[in-house]
Phi, psi and omega in degrees: 000128180291162176292321183224135177220119175234148175225118179052038181295125187224139174222124177234152179241135174259138181209165178251124180275127181254116178277154182289155177104149182293317181297322178294323179295320179294316178299324181296336178292327184259327180228073182297141180269094185272135180231168176223134179242130180269112182270320177229128192241094173053055183278123172257124184210129174236125180240112178295155177296141177085001181271149170253114184241136175263123177256106190242161177164164179289170175303133180084007182284342181111008183296305184293324176299319178297313179302316182295327175289321181295329181260003172091007179283336177232146174270135175295149173284324180203168178097177181248144182211128177221130180232119182052036178080008182240159168268110188304324185296343177286339175054041178290154183299319181299320178293310183296332180282353182251357179234168171207156183227134174236118175257121186301334183250012176227142186250142171261349182282145173283126191296321189261004176238174182282163175301322181298322177296319176296322178298321179296323177297315179293328175303316180287323180301320184259008176053049181277132176294149185300318179301318178294318179301311182299317180294319180294316178301316180297315182294311183292321181293326176292315181296323183267358178058050181232023182303324187272002181238005184295333184256017176261139178305136185303322182297344180265359182271155174285168180300317180295321178294318180297319180296320177295322176292324176300316180297319179298315180298318182294332186255006184302322185270007176069052182293151176278338187225126180242126171261116182245102184262105181053056185288345181249011183298129178081358183275154176281176187300317183293316180296320177299316180298320179297315180294316180299315181299317180297314181296321178297319178293322179300316179290317183292315188274327185247353180071022181292130174284134183232128172251115187247132166245139181197148172264358179264109183293342175292324174300313183296313182296326183281334191242325197266123175276344180220143181232129173242120179256126177241148177214135186053035175078006181237147176288133177244353176201140175213109182182193180263178184296318177302322179294325177290318178297328181296344178278355182284155177223142176056040175075023178302140171275177186297322179299320179291321177299315180296318181300315179293325178295318178294318183295321182294333184260005183291000000 
């Protein structure tokens, strides 16, 4: 059974368009201009267990919407979706205890307490035995090189330190599947390298399936054995890095290849 299986996965949003001006606002009360926007358009995707896959695309392509459906934060409008044998939208405990999500621009850590205090809260949430908790904390803190900052208030940490602590918190319960949405956004070169190395080790040593979204092609090149590019909610490329590089012309780098791929599908 694959880690992720989708068939014609679709998500659309309904909204009311408000035109400028007082008269338009009054008309809108009686005759609202209702529209529908398709964020994900009949996406077919199969991700084997243990794979590191890069889900790429321009802003507004549907990447984050797809991630949110895969982890159960959004309900699909249509189509079939199964993750680790579960329907994510049911948000069952067994499902949630087997996945984890890291959003690069959103924090799970409590701002005014230490990372260790947040870890203790998650220990109770997932009913982790103390020996397992202690061993996991030691292992992850060593891998992420954050042993000396676990007891410092989160608000006093740098962005790179906070992201490493976020990863530790997300992986405390030993999930089989990690969704990493822009995990290196805003980080400096050294911090990015630390995060990439850690994610590669996580997959290699524990077999964790990783779905990565990133605008940094260095993240993709370092981690992803498979790349799926989506635009306007549809896949426009599915293959490995050499196949993506093969689309280059006249010495284009990966960013240029991606740009041309988006433009061609606009």
